[in-house]
Short mmCIF file of C-alpha atoms in Angstrom, two decimals:
data_model
loop_
_atom_site.label_atom_id
_atom_site.label_comp_id
_atom_site.label_asym_id
_atom_site.label_seq_id
_atom_site.Cartn_x
_atom_site.Cartn_y
_atom_site.Cartn_z
CA GLN G 21 71.47 97.96 116.23
CA SER G 22 68.67 97.95 118.74
CA ALA G 23 69.74 98.05 122.33
CA LEU G 24 69.46 94.91 124.52
CA THR G 25 66.63 95.03 127.07
CA GLN G 26 67.41 95.24 130.70
CA PRO G 27 65.19 96.13 133.73
CA ALA G 28 65.55 99.79 134.72
CA SER G 29 66.18 98.94 138.33
CA VAL G 30 66.46 96.07 140.76
CA SER G 31 67.00 96.17 144.50
CA GLY G 32 67.94 93.81 147.35
CA SER G 33 69.03 93.73 150.96
CA PRO G 34 72.56 92.92 152.15
CA GLY G 35 73.18 89.23 151.92
CA GLN G 36 70.48 88.53 149.42
CA SER G 37 70.85 87.47 145.77
CA ILE G 38 69.63 89.41 142.77
CA THR G 39 69.55 88.69 139.14
CA ILE G 40 69.58 91.13 136.21
CA SER G 41 68.29 89.94 132.83
CA CYS G 42 69.44 91.01 129.38
CA THR G 43 67.35 90.10 126.41
CA GLY G 44 68.35 90.32 122.85
CA THR G 45 67.80 88.38 119.59
CA SER G 46 69.29 85.44 117.82
CA SER G 47 71.56 87.99 115.99
CA ASP G 48 73.32 89.05 119.15
CA VAL G 49 72.81 87.34 122.60
CA GLY G 50 71.39 84.11 121.26
CA GLY G 51 73.87 83.74 118.45
CA TYR G 52 77.20 84.17 120.26
CA ASN G 53 78.72 83.26 123.63
CA TYR G 54 80.16 86.81 123.64
CA VAL G 55 77.99 88.40 126.33
CA SER G 56 79.70 90.57 128.84
CA TRP G 57 78.70 92.61 131.94
CA TYR G 58 80.02 95.93 133.25
CA GLN G 59 79.67 97.65 136.62
CA GLN G 60 79.64 101.39 136.71
CA PRO G 61 79.45 103.33 140.06
CA PRO G 62 78.16 106.92 139.73
CA GLY G 63 80.77 109.21 138.21
CA LYS G 64 83.26 106.50 137.47
CA ALA G 65 84.28 104.50 134.36
CA PRO G 66 82.76 101.10 133.73
CA LYS G 67 84.59 97.89 134.89
CA LEU G 68 84.30 94.48 133.33
CA MET G 69 82.61 91.89 135.68
CA ILE G 70 81.76 88.95 133.41
CA TYR G 71 82.86 88.04 129.91
CA ASP G 72 81.98 85.29 127.41
CA VAL G 73 78.69 84.71 129.21
CA SER G 74 80.01 83.25 132.42
CA ASP G 75 83.80 83.90 132.87
CA ARG G 76 85.14 86.19 135.56
CA PRO G 77 88.22 88.38 135.12
CA SER G 78 90.99 88.02 137.71
CA GLY G 79 90.11 89.99 140.85
CA VAL G 80 86.35 89.98 140.41
CA SER G 81 84.55 88.46 143.33
CA ASN G 82 83.00 84.98 142.79
CA ARG G 83 79.76 86.48 144.08
CA PHE G 84 79.18 87.63 140.54
CA SER G 85 78.18 84.98 138.11
CA GLY G 86 76.65 84.92 134.56
CA SER G 87 74.47 82.62 132.43
CA LYS G 88 72.53 82.48 129.18
CA SER G 89 69.47 80.75 128.02
CA GLY G 90 68.32 81.33 124.32
CA ASN G 91 68.27 85.12 123.65
CA THR G 92 68.44 86.09 127.32
CA ALA G 93 71.56 86.42 129.38
CA SER G 94 71.57 86.96 133.25
CA LEU G 95 73.91 88.38 135.87
CA THR G 96 73.49 87.12 139.30
CA ILE G 97 75.10 88.77 142.37
CA SER G 98 75.00 86.72 145.52
CA GLY G 99 75.59 87.81 149.12
CA LEU G 100 74.73 91.40 148.14
CA GLN G 101 76.98 94.08 149.65
CA ALA G 102 76.59 97.85 149.89
CA GLU G 103 79.56 98.28 147.62
CA ASP G 104 77.73 96.48 144.81
CA GLU G 105 75.36 99.44 144.42
CA ALA G 106 75.96 100.66 140.96
CA ASN G 107 74.62 100.73 137.28
CA TYR G 108 75.13 97.42 135.41
CA TYR G 109 75.25 97.07 131.70
CA CYS G 110 75.24 93.97 129.50
CA SER G 111 76.75 93.77 126.07
CA SER G 112 76.98 91.46 123.07
CA TYR G 113 78.77 90.95 119.94
CA THR G 114 76.39 91.00 116.94
CA SER G 115 76.03 89.35 113.53
CA THR G 116 77.00 92.62 111.78
CA TYR G 117 80.34 92.62 113.47
CA THR G 118 79.29 95.48 115.86
CA VAL G 119 78.72 95.60 119.63
CA VAL G 120 75.46 96.45 121.34
CA PHE G 121 74.78 97.46 124.98
CA GLY G 122 71.78 97.10 127.14
CA GLY G 123 70.08 100.21 128.51
CA GLY G 124 71.52 99.66 131.93
CA THR G 125 70.11 98.50 135.34
CA LYS G 126 70.38 100.57 138.58
CA LEU G 127 71.08 98.25 141.45
CA THR G 128 70.03 99.62 144.87
CA VAL G 129 71.16 97.85 148.08
CA LEU G 130 68.53 98.54 150.68
CA GLN C 1149 99.55 98.00 135.18
CA VAL C 1150 97.35 98.66 132.22
CA GLN C 1151 96.60 102.35 131.73
CA LEU C 1152 94.42 104.17 129.05
CA VAL C 1153 94.27 107.89 129.15
CA GLU C 1154 91.93 109.79 126.87
CA SER C 1155 92.51 113.41 125.91
CA GLY C 1156 91.35 115.94 123.31
CA GLY C 1157 87.83 116.48 124.53
CA GLY C 1158 86.17 120.00 124.94
CA LEU C 1159 83.58 122.39 123.76
CA VAL C 1160 82.89 122.50 119.95
CA LYS C 1161 80.15 124.19 117.88
CA PRO C 1162 77.63 122.12 115.89
CA GLY C 1163 79.24 121.15 112.57
CA GLY C 1164 82.71 121.36 113.99
CA SER C 1165 85.46 118.70 114.34
CA LEU C 1166 87.42 117.29 117.21
CA ARG C 1167 90.11 114.61 117.54
CA LEU C 1168 90.28 112.38 120.60
CA SER C 1169 93.44 110.55 121.65
CA CYS C 1170 93.92 107.51 123.92
CA ALA C 1171 97.45 106.82 125.21
CA ALA C 1172 98.00 103.20 126.22
CA SER C 1173 100.62 101.68 128.54
CA GLY C 1174 101.23 98.60 130.62
CA PHE C 1175 100.38 96.01 127.83
CA THR C 1176 101.44 95.22 124.28
CA PHE C 1177 99.18 97.71 122.48
CA SER C 1178 99.75 96.24 119.04
CA ASP C 1179 98.30 92.95 120.04
CA TYR C 1180 94.90 94.26 120.93
CA TYR C 1181 91.89 95.42 119.05
CA MET C 1182 90.69 98.74 120.54
CA SER C 1183 87.33 100.44 120.78
CA TRP C 1184 85.60 103.78 121.51
CA ILE C 1185 82.43 103.85 123.66
CA ARG C 1186 80.44 106.90 124.63
CA GLN C 1187 77.97 107.90 127.36
CA ALA C 1188 75.66 110.91 127.09
CA PRO C 1189 74.97 112.78 130.33
CA GLY C 1190 72.64 110.74 132.46
CA LYS C 1191 72.31 108.01 129.81
CA GLY C 1192 73.60 104.50 129.11
CA LEU C 1193 76.63 103.28 127.35
CA GLU C 1194 76.75 103.33 123.48
CA TRP C 1195 79.38 101.50 121.37
CA VAL C 1196 80.90 103.77 118.82
CA SER C 1197 83.68 101.94 116.99
CA TYR C 1198 86.43 99.35 117.09
CA ILE C 1199 89.70 98.80 115.10
CA SER C 1200 91.72 95.69 114.64
CA SER C 1201 95.21 95.33 115.96
CA SER C 1202 96.80 95.80 112.49
CA ASP C 1203 94.47 98.72 111.53
CA SER C 1204 93.01 96.70 108.71
CA THR C 1205 89.55 96.28 110.04
CA VAL C 1206 87.24 98.98 111.40
CA TYR C 1207 83.46 99.00 112.31
CA TYR C 1208 81.26 101.88 113.33
CA ALA C 1209 77.80 102.29 114.91
CA ASP C 1210 75.22 103.62 112.47
CA SER C 1211 74.90 106.81 114.45
CA VAL C 1212 78.50 107.93 113.64
CA LYS C 1213 79.14 106.11 110.26
CA GLY C 1214 80.44 108.54 107.66
CA ARG C 1215 81.29 111.21 110.29
CA PHE C 1216 83.72 109.60 112.67
CA ALA C 1217 86.97 107.83 111.86
CA ILE C 1218 88.94 105.51 114.17
CA SER C 1219 92.73 104.99 113.70
CA ARG C 1220 95.74 103.94 115.63
CA ASP C 1221 99.48 104.36 115.72
CA ASN C 1222 101.07 101.22 117.17
CA ALA C 1223 104.53 102.82 117.26
CA LYS C 1224 103.14 105.47 119.62
CA ASN C 1225 100.81 103.19 121.52
CA SER C 1226 97.90 105.52 120.61
CA LEU C 1227 94.34 105.25 119.56
CA TYR C 1228 92.44 108.06 117.84
CA LEU C 1229 88.91 109.14 117.08
CA GLN C 1230 88.49 111.88 114.40
CA MET C 1231 84.99 113.36 114.87
CA ASN C 1232 83.54 115.54 112.08
CA SER C 1233 80.15 117.18 111.47
CA LEU C 1234 79.49 117.07 115.26
CA ARG C 1235 75.89 117.37 116.40
CA ALA C 1236 74.40 118.15 119.84
CA GLU C 1237 73.50 114.49 120.22
CA ASP C 1238 77.29 113.64 120.06
CA THR C 1239 77.73 115.34 123.46
CA ALA C 1240 79.08 112.55 125.79
CA MET C 1241 81.91 111.20 127.79
CA TYR C 1242 84.08 109.17 125.36
CA TYR C 1243 85.85 106.15 126.68
CA CYS C 1244 88.61 104.04 124.96
CA ALA C 1245 88.84 100.39 125.81
CA THR C 1246 90.62 97.23 124.79
CA TRP C 1247 88.35 94.92 122.83
CA THR C 1248 88.58 91.11 122.28
CA THR C 1249 85.15 89.45 122.76
CA HIS C 1250 84.62 92.05 125.56
CA LEU C 1251 85.79 95.52 126.72
CA GLY C 1252 88.40 94.47 129.08
CA TYR C 1253 90.28 97.61 130.19
CA TRP C 1254 88.78 101.14 130.11
CA GLY C 1255 90.15 104.63 130.36
CA GLN C 1256 88.64 107.37 132.57
CA GLY C 1257 86.99 109.18 129.65
CA SER C 1258 87.20 112.58 127.82
CA LEU C 1259 84.19 114.79 127.82
CA VAL C 1260 82.95 116.21 124.45
CA THR C 1261 80.34 118.94 124.44
CA VAL C 1262 78.73 120.11 121.24
CA SER C 1263 76.91 123.35 121.75
CA SER C 1264 76.61 126.83 120.16
#
């Protein structure tokens, strides 16, 4: 159950786009379309932003989008806003019927 | 609206036990798989366990296997996590969440501190 690999931090200016990568293996990210992304502001509970690689829950801004290529999934946030500043985590279902998270990425809006 | 409220956290000595509860409302609890996730202070999220809607299927992270037990009572709309043989490294905020192919709804968490 090794954690998925995410960059520790990313940053961008308001209005710009940023992308956070999430790299796993063929036993998790690459093997299933069950990648999800969570936003966690400091001191708060996580919130689902993307599920099943690219689907958005009701109420989540269409500025958030997800994709996957091979063993790497990506979260893109376009039109960056100050309120997007938070920690972001990817997650995947695995071949051993468990769930694995990435280490998290801190997004700073400059 | 969907609400998940965790309770039962607190300070416990190494080797001790604790039982967390998660009260669910606003959705048909018996239709959903449920999961526990934890987050050590200043660290990332770690999946702990999930249980099927009918209680027949459970899975655990290797780090808690044999020490923790997940269960549910659909009549009471409640999820539980029995934690035994607690270690300092189990210190974390524990969240319950609905699980399908993703963790859709989350509670606000219950803090467990393992310290002598």
